[in-house]
Short mmCIF file of C-alpha atoms and ligand atoms in Angstrom, two decimals:
data_model
loop_
_atom_site.label_atom_id
_atom_site.label_comp_id
_atom_site.label_asym_id
_atom_site.label_seq_id
_atom_site.Cartn_x
_atom_site.Cartn_y
_atom_site.Cartn_z
CA MET C 23 25.04 -3.93 -8.12
CA ASN C 24 24.10 -1.59 -10.94
CA SER C 25 26.11 1.50 -11.69
CA ARG C 26 25.11 4.45 -13.82
CA GLN C 27 27.37 3.14 -16.62
CA ASP C 28 25.79 -0.26 -17.07
CA THR C 29 22.13 0.71 -16.62
CA PRO C 30 20.31 -1.21 -19.35
CA ASP C 31 18.10 0.87 -21.60
CA HIS C 32 15.03 -1.29 -21.04
CA LYS C 33 15.06 -0.19 -17.42
CA PHE C 34 13.65 3.12 -18.60
CA HIS C 35 11.18 1.75 -21.11
CA ARG C 36 8.16 0.82 -19.16
CA LYS C 37 4.69 0.33 -20.52
CA ALA C 38 2.29 2.31 -18.33
CA LEU C 39 -1.06 0.69 -17.54
CA GLN C 40 -4.24 2.52 -16.63
CA VAL C 41 -5.17 2.08 -12.96
CA LYS C 42 -8.29 0.02 -13.81
CA GLU C 43 -6.27 -2.36 -16.00
CA ALA C 44 -3.55 -2.71 -13.34
CA GLN C 45 -6.22 -3.41 -10.70
CA ALA C 46 -7.81 -6.03 -12.94
CA ARG C 47 -4.43 -7.75 -13.27
CA VAL C 48 -3.75 -7.96 -9.55
CA ILE C 49 -7.21 -9.03 -8.43
CA GLU C 50 -6.96 -12.06 -10.70
CA TYR C 51 -4.58 -13.44 -8.09
CA ALA C 52 -6.82 -12.74 -5.11
CA LYS C 53 -7.69 -16.35 -4.50
CA LEU C 54 -10.33 -17.04 -1.90
CA LEU C 55 -8.78 -18.48 1.23
CA ASP C 56 -9.99 -21.47 3.21
CA GLY C 57 -12.33 -21.19 6.18
CA GLU C 58 -11.67 -21.46 9.89
CA GLU C 59 -13.90 -21.68 12.95
CA VAL C 60 -13.68 -18.74 15.32
CA PRO C 61 -15.57 -18.01 18.53
CA LEU C 62 -18.49 -15.67 17.91
CA ASN C 63 -16.91 -12.89 19.98
CA GLN C 64 -13.88 -12.89 17.67
CA SER C 65 -15.83 -12.88 14.42
CA CYS C 66 -16.48 -9.14 14.12
CA GLY C 67 -15.14 -7.79 10.82
CA ARG C 68 -14.69 -11.27 9.34
CA PHE C 69 -16.46 -12.69 6.29
CA LEU C 70 -18.67 -15.78 6.52
CA ALA C 71 -17.30 -18.86 4.76
CA GLU C 72 -20.72 -20.50 4.62
CA PRO C 73 -24.35 -19.42 4.91
CA VAL C 74 -26.14 -19.42 8.26
CA ILE C 75 -29.61 -20.98 8.32
CA ALA C 76 -31.95 -20.39 11.28
CA PRO C 77 -31.94 -23.62 13.34
CA HIS C 78 -35.18 -22.55 15.02
CA PRO C 79 -37.76 -19.80 14.64
CA PHE C 80 -37.04 -16.45 16.25
CA PRO C 81 -38.71 -15.68 18.50
CA ALA C 82 -39.08 -19.33 19.38
CA PHE C 83 -42.45 -18.75 21.13
CA ASN C 84 -45.29 -16.22 21.03
CA ARG C 85 -43.85 -13.41 23.13
CA SER C 86 -45.57 -10.79 25.24
CA GLY C 87 -44.63 -7.21 24.38
CA MET C 88 -46.04 -5.75 27.61
CA ASP C 89 -46.26 -6.32 31.35
CA GLY C 90 -49.96 -7.12 31.74
CA TYR C 91 -52.52 -9.87 31.27
CA ALA C 92 -52.86 -12.44 28.51
CA LEU C 93 -56.49 -13.11 27.68
CA ILE C 94 -59.05 -13.73 24.97
CA ALA C 95 -60.04 -10.47 23.25
CA GLY C 96 -63.58 -11.73 22.63
CA ASP C 97 -64.17 -11.88 26.40
CA THR C 98 -63.89 -8.08 26.57
CA LYS C 99 -66.43 -7.16 23.87
CA ASP C 100 -69.09 -6.07 26.39
CA CYS C 101 -66.71 -3.88 28.43
CA GLY C 102 -67.64 -0.25 29.03
CA GLN C 103 -66.62 2.64 31.27
CA ASP C 104 -69.27 1.53 33.77
CA ARG C 105 -69.30 -2.13 32.79
CA VAL C 106 -66.21 -3.86 34.12
CA VAL C 107 -65.64 -7.37 32.81
CA TRP C 108 -63.85 -9.52 35.39
CA LEU C 109 -61.66 -12.46 34.37
CA GLU C 110 -60.19 -14.99 36.76
CA VAL C 111 -56.37 -14.88 36.86
CA VAL C 112 -55.34 -18.53 36.55
CA ASP C 113 -51.57 -18.22 36.00
CA ASP C 114 -48.60 -15.92 36.63
CA ILE C 115 -45.96 -16.04 33.89
CA PRO C 116 -42.66 -14.24 34.49
CA CYS C 117 -39.95 -14.14 31.77
CA GLY C 118 -38.30 -17.51 31.33
CA ALA C 119 -41.29 -19.50 32.60
CA VAL C 120 -43.53 -21.83 30.67
CA PRO C 121 -47.31 -21.21 31.04
CA ALA C 122 -48.89 -23.82 33.31
CA VAL C 123 -52.37 -23.74 31.82
CA SER C 124 -54.20 -22.73 28.66
CA ILE C 125 -56.45 -19.69 28.73
CA THR C 126 -60.12 -20.44 28.28
CA SER C 127 -63.01 -18.01 28.10
CA GLY C 128 -63.40 -16.12 31.38
CA THR C 129 -59.77 -16.52 32.45
CA ALA C 130 -56.55 -14.56 32.07
CA ALA C 131 -52.85 -14.94 33.01
CA ARG C 132 -50.66 -12.29 34.53
CA ILE C 133 -47.66 -12.04 32.18
CA MET C 134 -44.45 -10.01 31.92
CA THR C 135 -42.74 -8.49 28.87
CA GLY C 136 -40.74 -11.16 27.03
CA ALA C 137 -42.60 -14.09 28.58
CA GLN C 138 -44.28 -16.86 26.60
CA VAL C 139 -47.95 -16.17 25.85
CA PRO C 140 -50.13 -19.08 27.00
CA GLU C 141 -52.16 -21.22 24.62
CA GLY C 142 -55.66 -19.86 24.08
CA ALA C 143 -54.83 -16.20 24.77
CA ASP C 144 -54.91 -13.93 21.72
CA THR C 145 -54.05 -10.56 23.23
CA VAL C 146 -52.03 -8.98 26.03
CA VAL C 147 -53.46 -5.99 27.89
CA MET C 148 -51.04 -3.64 29.60
CA LEU C 149 -51.17 -3.38 33.42
CA GLU C 150 -52.01 0.34 33.38
CA ILE C 151 -55.53 -0.15 31.96
CA THR C 152 -56.49 -3.01 34.23
CA GLU C 153 -57.82 -3.24 37.78
CA THR C 154 -57.69 -6.15 40.16
CA ARG C 155 -59.68 -7.63 43.02
CA GLU C 156 -59.42 -10.68 45.26
CA GLU C 157 -62.45 -12.76 46.10
CA GLY C 158 -62.82 -16.17 47.71
CA GLY C 159 -59.08 -16.77 47.53
CA LYS C 160 -59.11 -16.07 43.79
CA SER C 161 -57.65 -13.15 41.84
CA PHE C 162 -59.54 -11.29 39.15
CA VAL C 163 -58.52 -8.74 36.53
CA GLY C 164 -61.05 -6.13 35.42
CA LEU C 165 -61.29 -4.27 32.10
CA ARG C 166 -63.43 -1.35 31.04
CA LYS C 167 -62.50 -1.29 27.33
CA PRO C 168 -62.96 -3.91 24.59
CA GLN C 169 -59.60 -5.28 23.44
CA GLN C 170 -58.42 -6.26 19.97
CA ALA C 171 -56.98 -9.68 19.22
CA GLY C 172 -53.29 -9.84 18.29
CA ARG C 173 -52.19 -6.80 20.32
CA ASN C 174 -48.87 -6.87 22.20
CA ILE C 175 -47.97 -10.36 21.02
CA THR C 176 -44.98 -11.07 18.78
CA GLN C 177 -45.72 -14.27 16.92
CA GLU C 178 -43.26 -17.17 16.96
CA GLY C 179 -41.02 -16.83 13.85
CA PHE C 180 -41.95 -13.15 13.38
CA GLU C 181 -38.28 -12.24 12.77
CA LEU C 182 -36.95 -15.52 11.39
CA LYS C 183 -38.60 -18.74 10.33
CA GLU C 184 -36.91 -22.06 11.02
CA GLY C 185 -34.74 -22.97 7.99
CA GLU C 186 -34.67 -19.40 6.70
CA LEU C 187 -31.39 -17.99 5.31
CA VAL C 188 -30.11 -15.54 7.92
CA LEU C 189 -26.71 -14.59 6.41
CA SER C 190 -25.27 -15.63 3.07
CA ALA C 191 -21.66 -16.76 2.53
CA GLY C 192 -19.35 -13.76 2.11
CA TRP C 193 -21.42 -11.56 4.43
CA LYS C 194 -19.29 -9.31 6.66
CA ILE C 195 -19.94 -9.72 10.36
CA ALA C 196 -20.69 -6.62 12.43
CA ALA C 197 -22.65 -6.00 15.65
CA GLY C 198 -26.09 -6.75 14.18
CA GLU C 199 -24.89 -10.03 12.69
CA ILE C 200 -23.34 -11.00 16.04
CA ALA C 201 -26.71 -10.36 17.74
CA ALA C 202 -28.50 -12.60 15.21
CA LEU C 203 -25.92 -15.38 15.52
CA ALA C 204 -25.97 -15.19 19.32
CA ALA C 205 -29.77 -15.33 19.42
CA LEU C 206 -29.68 -18.45 17.26
CA GLY C 207 -27.05 -20.16 19.42
CA VAL C 208 -24.30 -19.97 16.79
CA HIS C 209 -21.35 -19.70 19.18
CA THR C 210 -18.60 -20.52 16.69
CA VAL C 211 -18.60 -19.11 13.20
CA LYS C 212 -16.94 -20.40 10.05
CA VAL C 213 -15.19 -17.41 8.50
CA LEU C 214 -12.59 -17.08 5.79
CA ARG C 215 -9.02 -17.13 7.04
CA ARG C 216 -7.19 -13.81 7.27
CA PRO C 217 -4.57 -13.61 4.52
CA LYS C 218 -0.98 -13.56 5.84
CA ILE C 219 0.83 -10.69 4.19
CA GLY C 220 4.64 -10.64 4.31
CA ILE C 221 5.93 -7.07 4.46
CA PHE C 222 9.49 -5.83 4.07
CA ALA C 223 11.25 -2.62 3.17
CA THR C 224 14.36 -2.09 1.09
CA GLY C 225 16.75 0.82 1.55
CA THR C 226 20.27 1.17 2.90
CA GLU C 227 19.13 4.48 4.44
CA LEU C 228 16.54 2.85 6.69
CA LEU C 229 16.76 2.80 10.47
CA GLU C 230 14.48 0.97 12.87
CA VAL C 231 11.83 3.10 14.55
CA ASP C 232 13.62 2.84 17.91
CA GLU C 233 17.07 3.76 16.55
CA PRO C 234 18.57 7.22 17.08
CA LEU C 235 18.74 9.32 13.96
CA GLN C 236 22.03 9.14 12.04
CA PRO C 237 23.38 11.46 9.32
CA GLY C 238 21.83 10.73 5.92
CA LYS C 239 19.50 8.07 7.29
CA ILE C 240 15.76 8.02 7.93
CA ARG C 241 13.52 5.83 10.02
CA ASN C 242 11.51 3.18 8.23
CA SER C 243 8.01 4.63 8.44
CA ASN C 244 6.50 2.72 5.52
CA SER C 245 6.70 -0.71 7.14
CA PRO C 246 4.67 0.25 10.22
CA MET C 247 2.25 2.15 7.96
CA LEU C 248 1.79 -0.95 5.79
CA GLU C 249 1.40 -3.11 8.89
CA ALA C 250 -1.45 -0.85 10.05
CA LEU C 251 -3.02 -0.80 6.59
CA VAL C 252 -2.94 -4.59 6.29
CA ARG C 253 -4.52 -4.94 9.72
CA GLU C 254 -7.17 -2.34 8.87
CA THR C 255 -8.01 -4.38 5.75
CA GLY C 256 -8.46 -7.58 7.75
CA GLY C 257 -5.16 -9.18 6.79
CA GLU C 258 -2.51 -10.56 9.15
CA PRO C 259 0.74 -8.64 8.63
CA VAL C 260 3.99 -10.56 9.00
CA MET C 261 6.80 -8.09 9.51
CA LEU C 262 10.03 -9.10 7.79
CA GLY C 263 12.08 -6.00 8.62
CA ALA C 264 14.16 -3.90 6.27
CA ILE C 265 17.08 -4.92 4.08
CA ILE C 266 19.87 -2.93 2.50
CA ASP C 267 19.74 -2.33 -1.26
CA ASP C 268 21.26 -5.66 -2.25
CA LEU C 269 19.72 -7.61 -5.12
CA GLU C 270 20.84 -11.02 -3.84
CA LEU C 271 19.44 -10.35 -0.39
CA ALA C 272 16.16 -9.07 -1.83
CA ARG C 273 15.85 -12.10 -4.10
CA SER C 274 16.13 -14.61 -1.26
CA LYS C 275 13.88 -12.55 1.00
CA VAL C 276 11.17 -12.34 -1.68
CA GLN C 277 11.41 -16.09 -2.32
CA MET C 278 11.19 -16.98 1.35
CA ALA C 279 8.24 -14.62 1.82
CA LEU C 280 6.35 -15.90 -1.22
CA ASP C 281 6.90 -19.49 -0.06
CA SER C 282 5.51 -18.71 3.39
CA TYR C 283 2.72 -16.16 2.99
CA ASP C 284 -0.37 -15.50 0.88
CA MET C 285 0.99 -12.31 -0.63
CA VAL C 286 4.11 -10.16 -0.29
CA ILE C 287 4.27 -6.38 -0.16
CA THR C 288 7.58 -4.53 -0.37
CA THR C 289 8.34 -0.84 -0.29
CA GLY C 290 11.22 0.99 -1.94
CA GLY C 291 13.53 0.53 -4.88
CA VAL C 292 11.09 0.27 -7.76
CA SER C 293 12.14 3.31 -9.78
CA VAL C 294 15.05 3.54 -12.24
CA GLY C 295 17.81 4.48 -9.82
CA ASP C 296 21.13 2.70 -9.42
CA TYR C 297 20.02 0.99 -6.22
CA ASP C 298 16.39 0.35 -7.15
CA ILE C 299 16.81 -3.39 -6.71
CA MET C 300 13.15 -4.35 -6.49
CA GLY C 301 12.59 -3.00 -9.98
CA ASP C 302 15.58 -5.06 -11.19
CA LEU C 303 14.41 -8.15 -9.37
CA VAL C 304 10.97 -8.11 -10.96
CA ARG C 305 12.36 -7.34 -14.41
CA GLU C 306 14.90 -10.20 -14.35
CA ASN C 307 12.00 -12.63 -14.57
CA SER C 308 9.85 -10.49 -16.80
CA GLY C 309 7.44 -13.32 -17.63
CA ASP C 310 6.12 -13.00 -14.09
CA MET C 311 5.69 -9.26 -14.20
CA LEU C 312 2.14 -7.87 -14.29
CA PHE C 313 3.24 -4.23 -14.62
CA ASN C 314 5.93 -1.80 -13.50
CA LYS C 315 4.33 1.49 -14.39
CA VAL C 316 0.82 2.83 -13.85
CA THR C 317 -0.64 6.09 -15.17
CA MET C 318 -1.15 7.49 -11.68
CA ARG C 319 0.50 9.88 -9.30
CA PRO C 320 1.72 9.27 -6.73
CA GLY C 321 2.79 5.70 -7.32
CA SER C 322 3.57 5.70 -11.05
CA VAL C 323 6.37 3.18 -10.42
CA THR C 324 4.14 0.69 -8.58
CA THR C 325 5.21 -2.77 -9.66
CA ALA C 326 3.50 -6.16 -9.44
CA ALA C 327 4.55 -9.69 -10.28
CA VAL C 328 3.24 -13.21 -9.76
CA ARG C 329 5.44 -16.08 -8.64
CA GLY C 330 4.13 -19.54 -7.89
CA GLY C 331 0.63 -18.15 -8.18
CA LYS C 332 1.30 -15.60 -5.45
CA LEU C 333 1.30 -11.87 -5.78
CA LEU C 334 4.35 -9.71 -5.13
CA LEU C 335 3.36 -6.08 -4.88
CA ALA C 336 6.42 -3.84 -4.92
CA LEU C 337 5.31 -0.40 -3.79
CA SER C 338 7.32 2.76 -4.09
CA GLY C 339 9.51 3.91 -1.23
CA ASN C 340 8.06 7.40 -1.34
CA PRO C 341 5.55 7.37 1.53
CA GLY C 342 2.72 9.04 -0.40
CA ALA C 343 3.13 6.64 -3.30
CA CYS C 344 3.39 3.67 -0.95
CA PHE C 345 0.12 4.67 0.74
CA VAL C 346 -1.82 5.23 -2.50
CA GLY C 347 -0.35 2.07 -4.05
CA PHE C 348 -1.61 0.07 -1.08
CA GLN C 349 -5.10 1.58 -1.26
CA LEU C 350 -5.51 0.96 -4.99
CA PHE C 351 -3.85 -2.45 -5.36
CA ALA C 352 -3.23 -4.24 -2.06
CA ARG C 353 -6.54 -3.39 -0.38
CA PRO C 354 -8.80 -4.99 -3.03
CA VAL C 355 -6.67 -8.15 -3.14
CA ILE C 356 -6.60 -8.58 0.65
CA SER C 357 -10.34 -7.90 0.84
CA LEU C 358 -11.21 -10.33 -1.94
CA MET C 359 -9.11 -13.08 -0.34
CA GLN C 360 -11.38 -12.83 2.69
CA GLY C 361 -14.54 -13.00 0.60
CA ALA C 362 -15.43 -9.30 0.40
CA THR C 363 -17.89 -8.41 -2.32
CA LEU C 364 -17.02 -4.69 -2.46
CA PRO C 365 -13.21 -4.73 -2.31
CA PHE C 366 -12.47 -1.26 -3.70
CA LEU C 367 -12.56 2.02 -1.81
CA PRO C 368 -16.06 3.50 -2.09
CA GLU C 369 -16.36 6.30 -4.62
CA TRP C 370 -18.21 9.44 -3.51
CA THR C 371 -18.87 12.81 -5.11
CA ALA C 372 -17.78 15.95 -3.28
CA VAL C 373 -17.37 19.66 -3.86
CA LEU C 374 -13.79 20.91 -4.02
CA GLY C 375 -13.23 23.16 -1.00
CA ALA C 376 -10.14 24.96 -2.35
CA ASP C 377 -8.47 25.51 -5.71
CA TYR C 378 -6.22 22.71 -6.94
CA SER C 379 -3.82 23.85 -9.62
CA LYS C 380 -1.42 20.97 -10.29
CA VAL C 381 -1.69 19.61 -13.83
CA ASN C 382 -0.45 16.19 -14.79
CA ASN C 383 -0.52 13.76 -17.66
CA TYR C 384 -1.42 11.00 -15.21
CA THR C 385 -4.47 10.62 -12.96
CA ARG C 386 -3.69 12.17 -9.60
CA TYR C 387 -4.90 10.79 -6.25
CA VAL C 388 -4.82 13.84 -4.04
CA ARG C 389 -4.94 13.41 -0.28
CA ALA C 390 -7.81 15.43 1.12
CA ARG C 391 -9.90 16.11 4.18
CA LEU C 392 -13.66 15.71 3.99
CA GLU C 393 -16.10 18.00 5.72
CA PHE C 394 -19.91 17.93 5.85
CA ARG C 395 -21.35 21.43 5.82
CA ASP C 396 -24.96 22.51 5.16
CA GLY C 397 -25.82 19.08 3.83
CA CYS C 398 -22.95 19.12 1.36
CA LEU C 399 -19.71 17.14 1.33
CA TYR C 400 -16.56 19.21 0.72
CA ALA C 401 -13.08 17.90 -0.02
CA TYR C 402 -10.07 20.03 0.94
CA PRO C 403 -6.81 19.01 -0.75
CA ALA C 404 -3.81 18.69 1.59
CA ALA C 405 -1.48 21.68 1.50
CA ILE C 406 1.42 19.44 0.48
CA ASP C 407 0.74 16.16 -1.27
CA GLU C 408 3.93 15.26 -3.15
CA SER C 409 4.76 11.59 -3.40
CA SER C 410 7.70 12.10 -1.03
CA VAL C 411 5.57 13.81 1.63
CA MET C 412 4.58 11.66 4.58
CA VAL C 413 3.06 14.06 7.08
CA THR C 414 -0.28 14.81 5.39
CA ILE C 415 -1.27 11.15 5.04
CA LYS C 416 -2.60 11.40 8.58
CA ASP C 417 -4.77 14.41 7.69
CA SER C 418 -6.65 12.70 4.86
CA ASP C 419 -9.90 10.83 4.85
CA CYS C 420 -10.18 10.56 1.09
CA LEU C 421 -8.26 10.74 -2.16
CA ILE C 422 -9.57 13.19 -4.74
CA VAL C 423 -9.32 11.64 -8.20
CA VAL C 424 -8.03 14.34 -10.54
CA PRO C 425 -8.22 13.17 -14.15
CA PRO C 426 -5.13 13.65 -16.33
CA GLU C 427 -4.49 16.97 -18.01
CA GLU C 428 -7.30 18.69 -16.15
CA ARG C 429 -6.50 22.42 -16.45
CA GLY C 430 -6.54 22.93 -12.73
CA LEU C 431 -9.67 22.64 -10.61
CA SER C 432 -11.41 25.59 -8.98
CA THR C 433 -13.18 25.79 -5.65
CA GLY C 434 -16.74 24.54 -6.08
CA ALA C 435 -15.90 21.99 -8.77
CA LYS C 436 -17.59 18.60 -8.44
CA VAL C 437 -14.96 15.94 -7.84
CA ARG C 438 -14.83 12.17 -7.46
CA VAL C 439 -13.30 11.06 -4.18
CA LEU C 440 -12.24 7.65 -2.93
CA LYS C 441 -13.30 7.43 0.70
CA LEU C 442 -10.58 6.05 2.94
CA PRO C 443 -11.68 3.74 5.76
CA GLY C 444 -12.35 5.15 9.22
CA GLU C 445 -14.19 8.04 10.77
CA LEU C 446 -13.98 11.58 9.44
CA GLN C 447 -11.52 13.55 11.58
CA GLY C 448 -13.18 16.24 13.70
N1 LIG M 26 15.24 9.41 -12.83
C1 LIG M 26 14.07 9.15 -12.23
N2 LIG M 26 14.00 9.25 -10.91
C2 LIG M 26 12.84 8.99 -10.28
C3 LIG M 26 11.70 8.64 -11.03
C4 LIG M 26 11.82 8.55 -12.43
O1 LIG M 26 10.85 8.24 -13.13
N3 LIG M 26 13.02 8.80 -12.98
N4 LIG M 26 10.53 8.42 -10.38
C5 LIG M 26 10.34 9.13 -9.15
C6 LIG M 26 9.14 8.68 -8.53
S1 LIG M 26 7.72 9.10 -9.31
C7 LIG M 26 9.15 8.02 -7.37
S2 LIG M 26 7.67 7.67 -6.58
C8 LIG M 26 10.36 7.57 -6.72
C9 LIG M 26 10.24 6.09 -6.44
O2 LIG M 26 11.30 5.67 -5.69
P1 LIG M 26 11.49 4.17 -5.30
O3 LIG M 26 10.19 3.49 -5.26
O4 LIG M 26 12.54 3.58 -6.13
O5 LIG M 26 11.91 4.25 -3.77
P2 LIG M 26 13.32 4.54 -3.15
O6 LIG M 26 14.24 5.03 -4.21
O7 LIG M 26 13.72 3.37 -2.40
O8 LIG M 26 12.96 5.70 -2.15
C10 LIG M 26 12.31 6.87 -2.52
C11 LIG M 26 12.19 7.79 -1.30
O9 LIG M 26 11.42 7.15 -0.29
C12 LIG M 26 12.17 7.00 0.92
N5 LIG M 26 11.85 5.70 1.53
C13 LIG M 26 12.17 4.52 1.00
N6 LIG M 26 11.75 3.53 1.81
C14 LIG M 26 11.17 4.11 2.86
C15 LIG M 26 10.55 3.60 4.05
N7 LIG M 26 10.48 2.29 4.29
N8 LIG M 26 10.07 4.49 4.93
C16 LIG M 26 10.13 5.82 4.69
N9 LIG M 26 10.69 6.34 3.58
C17 LIG M 26 11.21 5.51 2.69
C18 LIG M 26 13.60 7.05 0.46
O10 LIG M 26 14.49 7.38 1.49
C19 LIG M 26 13.54 8.07 -0.65
O11 LIG M 26 13.51 9.36 -0.11
O12 LIG M 26 11.48 7.75 -7.53
C20 LIG M 26 11.54 9.01 -8.21
N10 LIG M 26 12.75 9.06 -8.91
O1 MOO M 27 5.61 7.07 -8.29
MO1 MOO M 27 5.86 8.68 -8.08
O2 MOO M 27 4.95 8.59 -6.65
O3 MOO M 27 4.54 8.76 -9.33
O4 MOO M 27 5.62 10.33 -7.71
MG1 MG M 28 14.48 4.77 -6.01
#
């Protein structure tokens, strides 16, 4: 293990990358995963592995939009307030039935909303403007107003033609997509596999969440946070626990995780301290290293490496830095692996709701709360947002991007914000 005496100089000399450049380096390793069939009711939030083509028109038949009578509009041209035209009712078509006969001049069919319009009929007249009579064992429908052809009928294929592209590959499935797939009889869907993300923490100070507090120790809050973040991003977290600050242990854990999973995320031990073993581990095989410093705060020590084509993202142990590091680097990779086309956090413009005075030579990602007021979006920076602070992560729905060396920002300033996933808190 390192001691202060034998700390090599190069440990301190890190080349800092801009966030955009660091993101470009990691997303190169976001390889698209293979597809898998899932039942339709489990496909929400997944990305299609292949396009969906309509196997039949939708609707599949000319559909009545009203409860009424299907008839030929031309038959009603001589109608008037005092001139009722009577048509013989030759069929009764509830939803789900197939018309028994075609409509010819002088006849009509009683029909319900959603039922198949019979051949020959070119309009449906709603019940409310009709009258009926029985005569000689026959039913008749009477009309006092001329009707237009084409009314209250949805043509076959109005929404989708047979063979039409319904959803392209890479499309994210939500409720509307599920409705379309269900209507077309697509009961299993080929989606891209969820990436398996191995997660472990390093730190001799770490206790399990269910352990009683001990002097000098803290509970491992980053691992469960990362687990939730991976899940939120559509990945499948694989929890590999926490290890003490031991280089040998970390090395074998990283190797095992990279062999088994699509990507590995660690937290802790990436700075220059005596026990920052993850930093050492990545540096010892420096050919694999993508970066170990980024011009951002929090998370300047965020480190990434590639081994066997797989990405190892070593995030800081400081909770704020761990969170921001995930959002900027892990999220786009996990999203791209599933076929997402917009993998980065959406960028919005907001008005700063309170002064922000911290100045930095790196870009700052400030946790903030968004609020819509009078048609305007305001961003309120968290009262405490240091890298080591955990408690205000829960209060934030965005990260304000404060450019480097900005001389402090005043209330009312226009700011760029990265919108975090989820609803705005009330
Ligand atoms: N001499 C220097 N010291 C530090 C520098 C520097 O440039 N020179 N950078 C600072 C910055 S910036 C950060 S950020 C931190 C990064 O620390 P590490 O990533 O090496 O993380 P640790 O040393 O392991 O822990 C830092 C902090 O976070 C707590 N921690 C760690 N793991 C967890 C976890 N799983 N759950 C909750 N909290 C965790 C840990 O106890 C420490 O308090 O370094 C600065 N130092
Ligand atoms: O990495 Mo540290 O979070 O820049 O403060
Ligand atoms: Mg450290």
